[in-house]
Amino acid sequence: GNSVTQMEGPVTLSEEAFLTINCTYTATGYPSLFWYVQYPGEGLQLLLKATKADDKGSNKGFEATYRKETTSFHLEKGSVQVSDSAVYFCAFSGSARQLTFGSGTQLTVLP
Amino acid sequence: DADVTQTPRNRITKTGKRIMLECSQTKGHDRMYWYRQDPGLGLRLIYYSFDVKDINKGEISDGYSVSRQAQAKFSLSLESAIPNQTALYFCATSDLSGRPNTGELFFGEGSRLTVL
């Protein structure tokens, strides 16, 4: 069935370090792919998305590329900040017109 | 004011009690969802509604029921709460009309429920 597997956390980095959070999916057809972020005490909000193969989503310095051949959508940022500390969720939208979420990755950035 | 509002934000109750979590939205979206979040499990879909007359079960609907009172209101009920329903519950909305795979979900701030 449809599923999302993302890198387990927690991840702890120093400020200005490079970030990668891996995400792979199993789905039929050609889903749209998303990264959501949840800051402490808040609901989830969309960080970036890609709707077709080879698309790159980007926002706030974060990027992710839709790789159909590897069914992946890894999240990257070249230089993280303390304010990036949050939980990050990979998700995809398949034929059922719902979003399926990964388990979330907690990121802590230390000054 | 938030576009998606959930009440209550926090609730502690006892096993066997009936609980209702309410969600209202001002975004004008047709689609509304209830998710629960548990540590290490991410978000799991409980119920969703694509319009007032359309209610659908998600992957974990057992023990829950919903009511779509109006386009802007979608409530989640636990008829007889049990401790493993302790979780953070999120309401979300979307407008996916015309482009079902490109829509974005808009979340409320969550309702933390503890069942003792």
mmCIF file of C-alpha atoms in Angstrom:
data_model
loop_
_atom_site.group_PDB
_atom_site.id
_atom_site.type_symbol
_atom_site.label_atom_id
_atom_site.label_comp_id
_atom_site.label_asym_id
_atom_site.label_seq_id
_atom_site.Cartn_x
_atom_site.Cartn_y
_atom_site.Cartn_z
ATOM 1 C CA GLY A 1 0.000 0.000 0.000
ATOM 2 C CA ASN A 2 0.870 3.668 0.000
ATOM 3 C CA SER A 3 3.407 4.740 2.585
ATOM 4 C CA VAL A 4 6.082 7.259 3.443
ATOM 5 C CA THR A 5 9.349 6.426 5.182
ATOM 6 C CA GLN A 6 11.426 9.238 6.553
ATOM 7 C CA MET A 7 14.623 9.418 8.504
ATOM 8 C CA GLU A 8 14.190 8.788 12.182
ATOM 9 C CA GLY A 9 15.218 11.450 14.592
ATOM 10 C CA PRO A 10 15.987 13.208 16.623
ATOM 11 C CA VAL A 11 18.593 15.111 14.647
ATOM 12 C CA THR A 12 20.820 17.603 16.458
ATOM 13 C CA LEU A 13 23.025 20.002 14.507
ATOM 14 C CA SER A 14 25.100 23.056 15.205
ATOM 15 C CA GLU A 15 24.109 26.337 13.649
ATOM 16 C CA GLU A 16 25.298 26.704 10.024
ATOM 17 C CA ALA A 17 25.610 22.938 9.550
ATOM 18 C CA PHE A 18 24.243 21.183 6.464
ATOM 19 C CA LEU A 19 20.934 19.383 6.857
ATOM 20 C CA THR A 20 19.565 16.358 5.040
ATOM 21 C CA ILE A 21 16.384 14.553 6.060
ATOM 22 C CA ASN A 22 15.693 11.519 3.914
ATOM 23 C CA CYS A 23 12.224 10.635 2.648
ATOM 24 C CA THR A 24 11.134 7.815 0.368
ATOM 25 C CA TYR A 25 7.639 6.862 -0.659
ATOM 26 C CA THR A 26 5.679 3.919 -1.985
ATOM 27 C CA ALA A 27 2.690 4.892 -4.078
ATOM 28 C CA THR A 28 0.854 4.072 -7.252
ATOM 29 C CA GLY A 29 0.694 6.624 -10.015
ATOM 30 C CA TYR A 30 2.381 9.987 -9.809
ATOM 31 C CA PRO A 31 1.765 11.592 -6.445
ATOM 32 C CA SER A 32 2.535 15.137 -5.421
ATOM 33 C CA LEU A 33 5.135 15.386 -2.665
ATOM 34 C CA PHE A 34 5.275 17.743 0.283
ATOM 35 C CA TRP A 35 7.349 18.754 3.274
ATOM 36 C CA TYR A 36 5.485 20.167 6.245
ATOM 37 C CA VAL A 37 7.033 21.776 9.322
ATOM 38 C CA GLN A 38 5.661 21.916 12.860
ATOM 39 C CA TYR A 39 7.145 24.544 15.150
ATOM 40 C CA PRO A 40 6.743 24.023 18.907
ATOM 41 C CA GLY A 41 3.155 24.456 20.062
ATOM 42 C CA GLU A 42 1.803 24.997 16.567
ATOM 43 C CA GLY A 43 0.013 23.082 13.857
ATOM 44 C CA LEU A 44 1.725 21.886 10.709
ATOM 45 C CA GLN A 45 2.359 24.284 7.865
ATOM 46 C CA LEU A 46 3.478 23.655 4.332
ATOM 47 C CA LEU A 47 7.195 24.196 3.795
ATOM 48 C CA LEU A 48 7.531 23.194 0.140
ATOM 49 C CA LYS A 49 6.055 20.923 -2.500
ATOM 50 C CA ALA A 50 6.712 19.335 -5.895
ATOM 51 C CA THR A 51 4.017 18.062 -8.197
ATOM 52 C CA LYS A 52 5.919 16.130 -10.879
ATOM 53 C CA ALA A 53 9.158 14.268 -11.434
ATOM 54 C CA ASP A 54 12.357 16.369 -11.383
ATOM 55 C CA ASP A 55 10.532 19.354 -9.882
ATOM 56 C CA LYS A 56 12.430 21.128 -7.114
ATOM 57 C CA GLY A 57 10.477 22.691 -4.289
ATOM 58 C CA SER A 58 12.151 25.430 -2.287
ATOM 59 C CA ASN A 59 11.317 27.806 0.540
ATOM 60 C CA LYS A 60 13.201 29.552 3.365
ATOM 61 C CA GLY A 61 16.494 28.062 2.160
ATOM 62 C CA PHE A 62 15.131 24.508 2.175
ATOM 63 C CA GLU A 63 15.050 22.449 -1.017
ATOM 64 C CA ALA A 64 13.785 19.043 -2.087
ATOM 65 C CA THR A 65 13.805 17.406 -5.527
ATOM 66 C CA TYR A 66 11.170 14.914 -6.707
ATOM 67 C CA ARG A 67 13.181 11.868 -7.794
ATOM 68 C CA LYS A 68 10.862 9.379 -9.475
ATOM 69 C CA GLU A 69 13.622 6.863 -10.228
ATOM 70 C CA THR A 70 14.492 6.528 -6.540
ATOM 71 C CA THR A 71 10.996 7.429 -5.220
ATOM 72 C CA SER A 72 12.620 9.989 -2.943
ATOM 73 C CA PHE A 73 12.084 13.573 -1.830
ATOM 74 C CA HIS A 74 14.957 14.379 0.516
ATOM 75 C CA LEU A 75 14.904 17.705 2.361
ATOM 76 C CA GLU A 76 18.124 19.760 2.399
ATOM 77 C CA LYS A 77 19.336 23.073 3.726
ATOM 78 C CA GLY A 78 22.847 24.358 3.349
ATOM 79 C CA SER A 79 23.108 26.267 6.616
ATOM 80 C CA VAL A 80 20.590 25.698 9.392
ATOM 81 C CA GLN A 81 19.635 28.268 12.017
ATOM 82 C CA VAL A 82 18.378 27.892 15.575
ATOM 83 C CA SER A 83 14.976 29.041 14.321
ATOM 84 C CA ASP A 84 14.781 25.947 12.093
ATOM 85 C CA SER A 85 14.339 23.735 15.164
ATOM 86 C CA ALA A 86 11.041 21.945 14.568
ATOM 87 C CA VAL A 87 9.518 18.637 13.506
ATOM 88 C CA TYR A 88 9.581 17.998 9.755
ATOM 89 C CA PHE A 89 7.064 15.745 8.013
ATOM 90 C CA CYS A 90 7.290 14.296 4.534
ATOM 91 C CA ALA A 91 3.940 13.627 2.862
ATOM 92 C CA PHE A 92 2.422 12.698 -0.468
ATOM 93 C CA SER A 93 -0.941 13.078 -2.118
ATOM 94 C CA GLY A 94 -2.039 10.059 -4.078
ATOM 95 C CA SER A 95 -5.118 8.884 -5.898
ATOM 96 C CA ALA A 96 -7.274 8.945 -2.764
ATOM 97 C CA ARG A 97 -6.938 12.743 -2.661
ATOM 98 C CA GLN A 98 -5.645 12.627 0.880
ATOM 99 C CA LEU A 99 -2.237 13.305 2.313
ATOM 100 C CA THR A 100 -0.232 10.420 3.761
ATOM 101 C CA PHE A 101 2.361 11.587 6.288
ATOM 102 C CA GLY A 102 5.643 10.156 7.429
ATOM 103 C CA SER A 103 6.395 9.750 11.109
ATOM 104 C CA GLY A 104 8.194 13.078 11.455
ATOM 105 C CA THR A 105 11.800 14.013 12.191
ATOM 106 C CA GLN A 106 12.629 16.210 15.161
ATOM 107 C CA LEU A 107 15.394 18.710 14.369
ATOM 108 C CA THR A 108 17.228 20.657 17.068
ATOM 109 C CA VAL A 109 19.758 23.297 16.044
ATOM 110 C CA LEU A 110 22.191 24.421 18.721
ATOM 111 C CA PRO A 111 23.785 27.892 18.742
ATOM 112 C CA ASP B 1 -7.558 35.381 14.315
ATOM 113 C CA ALA B 2 -6.571 31.902 13.143
ATOM 114 C CA ASP B 3 -8.137 30.626 9.933
ATOM 115 C CA VAL B 4 -8.656 27.169 11.460
ATOM 116 C CA THR B 5 -9.733 27.210 15.096
ATOM 117 C CA GLN B 6 -9.922 24.213 17.383
ATOM 118 C CA THR B 7 -11.608 24.014 20.768
ATOM 119 C CA PRO B 8 -10.734 23.035 23.389
ATOM 120 C CA ARG B 9 -6.957 23.372 23.119
ATOM 121 C CA ASN B 10 -6.398 21.110 26.091
ATOM 122 C CA ARG B 11 -8.690 18.628 27.801
ATOM 123 C CA ILE B 12 -8.239 16.041 30.498
ATOM 124 C CA THR B 13 -11.012 13.515 30.917
ATOM 125 C CA LYS B 14 -11.709 10.106 32.387
ATOM 126 C CA THR B 15 -12.211 6.744 30.751
ATOM 127 C CA GLY B 16 -15.776 6.273 29.519
ATOM 128 C CA LYS B 17 -16.612 9.956 29.152
ATOM 129 C CA ARG B 18 -17.951 11.452 25.944
ATOM 130 C CA ILE B 19 -15.744 14.127 24.430
ATOM 131 C CA MET B 20 -16.289 16.469 21.508
ATOM 132 C CA LEU B 21 -13.544 18.406 19.767
ATOM 133 C CA GLU B 22 -14.704 21.224 17.565
ATOM 134 C CA CYS B 23 -13.191 22.814 14.504
ATOM 135 C CA SER B 24 -14.254 25.895 12.627
ATOM 136 C CA GLN B 25 -12.649 27.567 9.625
ATOM 137 C CA THR B 26 -12.887 30.892 7.867
ATOM 138 C CA LYS B 27 -10.981 29.881 4.736
ATOM 139 C CA GLY B 28 -14.087 28.923 2.782
ATOM 140 C CA HIS B 29 -12.684 25.486 2.025
ATOM 141 C CA ASP B 30 -14.929 22.552 1.231
ATOM 142 C CA ARG B 31 -12.655 19.845 2.572
ATOM 143 C CA MET B 32 -12.001 19.208 6.238
ATOM 144 C CA TYR B 33 -9.995 16.544 8.041
ATOM 145 C CA TRP B 34 -9.295 15.196 11.511
ATOM 146 C CA TYR B 35 -5.856 13.742 12.255
ATOM 147 C CA ARG B 36 -4.273 12.464 15.423
ATOM 148 C CA GLN B 37 -0.591 12.796 16.175
ATOM 149 C CA ASP B 38 1.300 10.334 18.337
ATOM 150 C CA PRO B 39 5.046 10.376 19.003
ATOM 151 C CA GLY B 40 6.892 8.261 16.436
ATOM 152 C CA LEU B 41 3.751 7.633 14.398
ATOM 153 C CA GLY B 42 3.326 10.935 12.644
ATOM 154 C CA LEU B 43 -0.174 12.001 11.667
ATOM 155 C CA ARG B 44 -2.887 9.473 11.019
ATOM 156 C CA LEU B 45 -6.182 10.323 9.354
ATOM 157 C CA ILE B 46 -9.320 9.683 11.402
ATOM 158 C CA TYR B 47 -12.116 11.096 9.225
ATOM 159 C CA TYR B 48 -12.446 13.478 6.335
ATOM 160 C CA SER B 49 -15.260 15.339 4.643
ATOM 161 C CA PHE B 50 -15.271 16.746 1.125
ATOM 162 C CA ASP B 51 -18.511 18.640 1.622
ATOM 163 C CA VAL B 52 -21.393 18.859 4.097
ATOM 164 C CA LYS B 53 -23.028 15.666 2.801
ATOM 165 C CA ASP B 54 -19.834 13.686 2.342
ATOM 166 C CA ILE B 55 -18.159 11.949 5.299
ATOM 167 C CA ASN B 56 -15.432 9.348 4.911
ATOM 168 C CA LYS B 57 -13.524 7.124 7.294
ATOM 169 C CA GLY B 58 -9.779 7.410 7.464
ATOM 170 C CA GLU B 59 -7.290 4.780 8.508
ATOM 171 C CA ILE B 60 -8.110 4.873 12.245
ATOM 172 C CA SER B 61 -11.821 5.717 12.580
ATOM 173 C CA ASP B 62 -12.744 3.071 15.171
ATOM 174 C CA GLY B 63 -13.876 4.688 18.417
ATOM 175 C CA TYR B 64 -14.518 8.059 16.753
ATOM 176 C CA SER B 65 -17.417 9.753 15.009
ATOM 177 C CA VAL B 66 -17.745 13.098 13.241
ATOM 178 C CA SER B 67 -20.363 15.620 12.304
ATOM 179 C CA ARG B 68 -20.140 18.220 9.546
ATOM 180 C CA GLN B 69 -22.630 20.789 10.798
ATOM 181 C CA ALA B 70 -21.885 23.343 8.104
ATOM 182 C CA GLN B 71 -19.236 24.030 5.506
ATOM 183 C CA ALA B 72 -17.197 25.793 8.155
ATOM 184 C CA LYS B 73 -17.643 23.367 11.060
ATOM 185 C CA PHE B 74 -16.428 19.810 11.561
ATOM 186 C CA SER B 75 -16.525 18.175 14.986
ATOM 187 C CA LEU B 76 -14.923 14.983 16.239
ATOM 188 C CA SER B 77 -16.512 12.912 19.004
ATOM 189 C CA LEU B 78 -15.202 10.179 21.218
ATOM 190 C CA GLU B 79 -18.337 8.433 22.480
ATOM 191 C CA SER B 80 -16.556 6.593 25.285
ATOM 192 C CA ALA B 81 -12.986 7.760 25.692
ATOM 193 C CA ILE B 82 -10.215 5.286 26.489
ATOM 194 C CA PRO B 83 -6.600 5.943 27.527
ATOM 195 C CA ASN B 84 -5.069 4.976 24.171
ATOM 196 C CA GLN B 85 -6.984 7.872 22.630
ATOM 197 C CA THR B 86 -4.650 10.205 24.492
ATOM 198 C CA ALA B 87 -3.048 12.192 21.683
ATOM 199 C CA LEU B 88 -2.755 15.538 19.960
ATOM 200 C CA TYR B 89 -5.644 16.029 17.521
ATOM 201 C CA PHE B 90 -5.472 18.294 14.504
ATOM 202 C CA CYS B 91 -8.177 19.642 12.276
ATOM 203 C CA ALA B 92 -7.173 20.653 8.756
ATOM 204 C CA THR B 93 -8.817 22.119 5.679
ATOM 205 C CA SER B 94 -8.015 22.156 2.011
ATOM 206 C CA ASP B 95 -9.307 23.408 -1.269
ATOM 207 C CA LEU B 96 -8.349 20.793 -3.816
ATOM 208 C CA SER B 97 -11.072 21.483 -6.320
ATOM 209 C CA GLY B 98 -9.883 21.099 -9.867
ATOM 210 C CA ARG B 99 -6.379 19.973 -8.928
ATOM 211 C CA PRO B 100 -6.663 17.070 -6.530
ATOM 212 C CA ASN B 101 -2.964 16.370 -6.199
ATOM 213 C CA THR B 102 -1.576 19.834 -5.709
ATOM 214 C CA GLY B 103 -3.521 21.159 -2.784
ATOM 215 C CA GLU B 104 -2.161 22.273 0.547
ATOM 216 C CA LEU B 105 -3.569 21.437 3.972
ATOM 217 C CA PHE B 106 -4.121 24.223 6.497
ATOM 218 C CA PHE B 107 -3.947 23.066 10.097
ATOM 219 C CA GLY B 108 -5.381 24.285 13.354
ATOM 220 C CA GLU B 109 -3.149 24.586 16.401
ATOM 221 C CA GLY B 110 -4.210 21.248 17.818
ATOM 222 C CA SER B 111 -6.257 19.910 20.719
ATOM 223 C CA ARG B 112 -4.343 17.953 23.319
ATOM 224 C CA LEU B 113 -6.531 15.264 24.854
ATOM 225 C CA THR B 114 -5.561 13.204 27.881
ATOM 226 C CA VAL B 115 -7.731 10.269 28.896
ATOM 227 C CA LEU B 116 -7.062 8.987 32.406
#
